[in-house]
Coordinates of C-alpha atoms in Angstrom, one line a residue:
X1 CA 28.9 32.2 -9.7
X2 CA 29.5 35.5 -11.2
X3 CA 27.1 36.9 -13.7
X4 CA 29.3 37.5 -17.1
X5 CA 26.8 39.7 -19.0
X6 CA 23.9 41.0 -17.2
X7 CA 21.6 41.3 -20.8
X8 CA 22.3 37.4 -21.1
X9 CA 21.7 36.9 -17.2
X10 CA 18.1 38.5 -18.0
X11 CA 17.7 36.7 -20.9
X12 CA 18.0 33.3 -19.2
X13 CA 15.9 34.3 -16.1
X14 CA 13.2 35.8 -18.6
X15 CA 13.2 32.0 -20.4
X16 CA 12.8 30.3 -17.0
X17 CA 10.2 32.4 -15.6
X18 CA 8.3 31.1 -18.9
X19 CA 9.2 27.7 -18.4
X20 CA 7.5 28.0 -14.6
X21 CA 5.1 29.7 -16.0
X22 CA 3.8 27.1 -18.8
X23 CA 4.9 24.3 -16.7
X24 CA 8.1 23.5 -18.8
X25 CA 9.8 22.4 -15.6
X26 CA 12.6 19.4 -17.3
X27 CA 13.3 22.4 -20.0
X28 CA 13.4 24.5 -16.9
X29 CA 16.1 22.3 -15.4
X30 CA 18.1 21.9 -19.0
X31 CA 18.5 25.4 -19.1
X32 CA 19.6 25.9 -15.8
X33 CA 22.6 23.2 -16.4
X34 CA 23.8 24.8 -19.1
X35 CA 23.1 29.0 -18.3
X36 CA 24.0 28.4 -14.2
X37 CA 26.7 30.9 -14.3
X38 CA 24.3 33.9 -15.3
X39 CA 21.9 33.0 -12.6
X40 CA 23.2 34.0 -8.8
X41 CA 21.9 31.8 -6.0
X42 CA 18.9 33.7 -5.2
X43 CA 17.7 33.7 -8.5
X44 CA 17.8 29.4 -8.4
X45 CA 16.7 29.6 -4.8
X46 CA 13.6 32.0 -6.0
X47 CA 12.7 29.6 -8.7
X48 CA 13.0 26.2 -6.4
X49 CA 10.5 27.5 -4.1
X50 CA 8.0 28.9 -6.6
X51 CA 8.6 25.3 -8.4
X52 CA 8.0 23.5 -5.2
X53 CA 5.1 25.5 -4.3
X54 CA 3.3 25.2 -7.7
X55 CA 3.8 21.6 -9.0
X56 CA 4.2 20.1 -5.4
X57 CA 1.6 17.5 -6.4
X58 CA 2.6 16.2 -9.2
X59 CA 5.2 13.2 -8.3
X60 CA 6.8 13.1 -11.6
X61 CA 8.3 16.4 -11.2
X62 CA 10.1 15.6 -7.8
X63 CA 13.2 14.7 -8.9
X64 CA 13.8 17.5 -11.0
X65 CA 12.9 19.8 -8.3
X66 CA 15.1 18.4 -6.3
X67 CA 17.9 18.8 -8.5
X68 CA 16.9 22.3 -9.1
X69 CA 17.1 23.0 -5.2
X70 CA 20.4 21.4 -5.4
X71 CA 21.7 24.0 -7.8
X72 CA 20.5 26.7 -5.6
X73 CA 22.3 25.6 -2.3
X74 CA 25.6 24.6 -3.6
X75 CA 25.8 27.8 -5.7
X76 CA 27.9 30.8 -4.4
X77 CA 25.3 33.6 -2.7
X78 CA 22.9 34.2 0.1
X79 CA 19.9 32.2 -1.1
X80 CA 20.9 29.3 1.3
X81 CA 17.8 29.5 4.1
X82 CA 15.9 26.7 6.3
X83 CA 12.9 26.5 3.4
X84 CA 15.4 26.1 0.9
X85 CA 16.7 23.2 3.2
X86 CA 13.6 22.0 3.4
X87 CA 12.5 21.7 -0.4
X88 CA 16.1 19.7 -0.9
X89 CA 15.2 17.4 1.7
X90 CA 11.2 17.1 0.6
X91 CA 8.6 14.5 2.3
X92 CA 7.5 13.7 -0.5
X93 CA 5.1 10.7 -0.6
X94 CA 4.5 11.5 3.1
X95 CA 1.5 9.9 4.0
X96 CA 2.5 7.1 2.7
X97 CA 5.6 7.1 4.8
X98 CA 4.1 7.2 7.9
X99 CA 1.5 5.0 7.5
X100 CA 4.2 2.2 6.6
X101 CA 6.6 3.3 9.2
X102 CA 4.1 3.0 11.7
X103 CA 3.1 -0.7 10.6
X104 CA 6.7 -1.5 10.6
X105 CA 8.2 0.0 13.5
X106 CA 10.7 2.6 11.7
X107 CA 12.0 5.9 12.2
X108 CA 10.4 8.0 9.7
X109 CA 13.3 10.2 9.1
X110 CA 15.4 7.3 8.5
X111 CA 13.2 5.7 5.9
X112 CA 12.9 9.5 4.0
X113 CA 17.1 8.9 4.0
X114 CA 16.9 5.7 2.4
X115 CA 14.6 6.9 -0.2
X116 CA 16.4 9.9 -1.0
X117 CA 19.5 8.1 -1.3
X118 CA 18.0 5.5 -3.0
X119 CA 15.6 7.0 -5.5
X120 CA 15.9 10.8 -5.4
X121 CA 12.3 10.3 -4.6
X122 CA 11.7 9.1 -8.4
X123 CA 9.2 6.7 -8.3
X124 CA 9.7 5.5 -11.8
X125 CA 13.5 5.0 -11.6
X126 CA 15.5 1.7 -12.5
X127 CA 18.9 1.4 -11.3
X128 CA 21.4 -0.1 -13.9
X129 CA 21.5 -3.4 -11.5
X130 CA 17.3 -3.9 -11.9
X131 CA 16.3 -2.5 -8.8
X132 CA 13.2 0.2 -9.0
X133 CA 11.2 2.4 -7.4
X134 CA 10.9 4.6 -5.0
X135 CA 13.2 2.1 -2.3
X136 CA 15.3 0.2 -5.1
X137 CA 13.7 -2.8 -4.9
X138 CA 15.3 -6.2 -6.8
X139 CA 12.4 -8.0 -8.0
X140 CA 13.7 -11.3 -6.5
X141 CA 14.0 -9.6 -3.1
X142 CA 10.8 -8.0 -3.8
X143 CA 9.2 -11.4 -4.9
X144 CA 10.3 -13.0 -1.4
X145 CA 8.8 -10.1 0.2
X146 CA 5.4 -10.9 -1.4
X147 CA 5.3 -14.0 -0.3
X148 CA 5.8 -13.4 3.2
X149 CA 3.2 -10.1 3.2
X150 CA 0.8 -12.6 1.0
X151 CA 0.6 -10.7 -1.7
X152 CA -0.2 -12.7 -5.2
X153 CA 0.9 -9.6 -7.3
X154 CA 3.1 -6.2 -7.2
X155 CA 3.8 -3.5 -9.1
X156 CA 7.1 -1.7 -7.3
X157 CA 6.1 1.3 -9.9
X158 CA 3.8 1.8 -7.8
X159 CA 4.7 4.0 -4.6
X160 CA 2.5 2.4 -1.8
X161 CA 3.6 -0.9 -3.2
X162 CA 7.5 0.0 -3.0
X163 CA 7.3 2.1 -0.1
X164 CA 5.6 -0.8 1.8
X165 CA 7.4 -3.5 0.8
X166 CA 11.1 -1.6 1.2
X167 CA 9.4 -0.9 4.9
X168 CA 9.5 -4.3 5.7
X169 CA 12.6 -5.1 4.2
X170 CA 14.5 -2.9 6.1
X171 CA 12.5 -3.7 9.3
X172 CA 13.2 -7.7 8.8
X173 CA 17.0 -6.4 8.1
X174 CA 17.0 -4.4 11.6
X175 CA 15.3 -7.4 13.4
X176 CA 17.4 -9.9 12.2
X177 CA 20.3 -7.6 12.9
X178 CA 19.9 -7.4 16.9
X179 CA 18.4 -4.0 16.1
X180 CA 21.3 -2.5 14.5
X181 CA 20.0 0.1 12.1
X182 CA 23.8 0.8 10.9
X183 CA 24.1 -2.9 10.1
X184 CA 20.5 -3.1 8.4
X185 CA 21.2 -0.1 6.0
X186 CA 24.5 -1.4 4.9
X187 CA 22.7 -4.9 4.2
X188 CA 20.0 -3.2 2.4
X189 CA 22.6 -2.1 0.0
X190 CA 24.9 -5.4 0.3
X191 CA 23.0 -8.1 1.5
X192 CA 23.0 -9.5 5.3
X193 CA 25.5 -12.5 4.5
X194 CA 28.1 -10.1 4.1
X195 CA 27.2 -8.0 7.1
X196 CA 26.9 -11.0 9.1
X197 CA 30.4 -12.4 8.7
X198 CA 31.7 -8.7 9.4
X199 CA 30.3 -8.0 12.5
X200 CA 31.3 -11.5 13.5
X201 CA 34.5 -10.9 12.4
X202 CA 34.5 -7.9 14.2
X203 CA 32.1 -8.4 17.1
X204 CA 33.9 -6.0 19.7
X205 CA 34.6 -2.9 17.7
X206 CA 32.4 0.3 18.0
X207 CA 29.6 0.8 15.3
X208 CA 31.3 4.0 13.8
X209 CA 35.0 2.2 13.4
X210 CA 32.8 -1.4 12.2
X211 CA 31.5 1.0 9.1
X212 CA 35.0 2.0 8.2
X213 CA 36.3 -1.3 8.5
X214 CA 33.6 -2.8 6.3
X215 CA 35.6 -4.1 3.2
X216 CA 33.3 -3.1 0.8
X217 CA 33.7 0.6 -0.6
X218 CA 30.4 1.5 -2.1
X219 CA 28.8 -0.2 0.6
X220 CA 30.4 2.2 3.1
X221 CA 29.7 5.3 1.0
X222 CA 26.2 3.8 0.8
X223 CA 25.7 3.5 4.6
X224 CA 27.1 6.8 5.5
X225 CA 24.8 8.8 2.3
X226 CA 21.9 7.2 4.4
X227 CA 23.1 8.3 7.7
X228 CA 23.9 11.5 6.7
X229 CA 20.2 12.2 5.1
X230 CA 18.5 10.8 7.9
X231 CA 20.5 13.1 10.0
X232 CA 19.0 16.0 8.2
X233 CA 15.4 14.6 8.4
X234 CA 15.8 14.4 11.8
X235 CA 16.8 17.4 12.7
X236 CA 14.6 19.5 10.6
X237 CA 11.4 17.7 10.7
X238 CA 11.5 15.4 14.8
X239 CA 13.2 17.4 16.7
X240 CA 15.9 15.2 17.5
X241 CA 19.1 16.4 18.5
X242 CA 22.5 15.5 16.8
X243 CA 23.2 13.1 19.4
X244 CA 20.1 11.4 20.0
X245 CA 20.5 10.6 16.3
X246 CA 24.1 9.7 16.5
X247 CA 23.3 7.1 19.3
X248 CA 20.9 5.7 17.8
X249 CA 23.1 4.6 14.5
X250 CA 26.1 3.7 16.8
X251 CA 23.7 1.2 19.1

């Protein structure tokens, strides 16, 4: 956006430096919704990195940064660059991510897309429907899970908890599925019931017009917000190319 009065513009970056500075970072991130036209979008971009860089370890803050980031790429200006890109699509919880992806036979870049559709990588969030944590969990769903992992109790606060048990989930969804990982994100979101009857229904029509198709609205929007950050992971972080990716959502 353009600045509108430069004393105010150094005003407000003045106050956020402080707010980095003292570690004031959901002040920080108040300010910045309600002064964003005085700041340009390397001024957000500079202060998403720094943020990044200085509170990376501390998981309560990733959201926010996150949201932060996102003010600094869709803002007017040059500050768009591949670390930028990088702090907006964050592996956070990382090690925890591989480890279960590796137990359960995913794609890491497509669980990092669930999450971050999912979560916003907020590991304390509830969604207005119950679900929680880091992979939006239901606690009945969850619940079933535990029983067939063995586990007597679960906290899905708790990232390794979540992160595992949404692992499974989504593995069991893909498995039961035929493999389809189109069809196992959509029934994360919907239920496989649903999905089932759909791509009976619809047996014979290619995996990117079967999406379309599906009858449910935020169930499509759902499955392509997945797609569409996995797509990112992959690219930035495996090496894939856009149509090894493709493929292998349209299989």
């Amino acid at each position: 956006s353009v600045v509108k009065d430069e004393g105010i513009a150094k005003s407000v970056f003045e106050i956020l430096s402080s707010c980095v500075k003292y570690g004031q970072i959901k002040k920080f991130y108040e300010i910045v919704k309600q002064y964003k036209d005085y700041l340009t979008s390397d001024d957000l971009s500079f202060f998403a990195k720094e943020i990044f860089t200085t509170f990376y370890d501390d998981e309560n803050l990733y959201p926010t940064t996150l949201r932060i980031a996102s003010s600094a790429f869709s803002n007017s200006g040059t500050g768009k660059d591949l670390e930028l890109l990088q702090i907006l699509y964050p592996r956070y919880f990382y090690d925890l991510i591989k480890d279960s992806c590796t137990e359960y036979n995913l794609d890491e870049f497509i669980l990092l897309g669930l999450i971050r559709t999912e979560s916003y990588f907020d590991k304390d969030v509830f969604s207005a429907a119950g679900a929680s944590g880091l992979t939006q969990l239901m606690n009945s769903t969850a619940s079933d899970i535990a029983r067939k992992l063995r586990v007597k109790e679960f906290d899905l606060l708790d990232a390794k908890t979540n992160i595992t048990f949404g692992s499974f989930y989504l593995n069991e969804l893909t498995r039961r599925l035929d493999g389809s990982v189109l069809k196992a994100i959509i029934s994360y979101n919907t239920g496989i019931t649903r999905v089932r009857r759909w791509a009976t229904q619809f047996a014979n029509v290619p995996q990117d017009i079967w999406i379309e198709m599906f009858p449910y609205e935020e169930s499509r929007e759902y499955g392509k917000k997945v797609l569409a950050n996995a797509f990112v992971y992959g690219l930035l972080y495996y090496n894939k190319t856009s149509y090894e990716i493709v493929d292998m959502f349209m299989k």
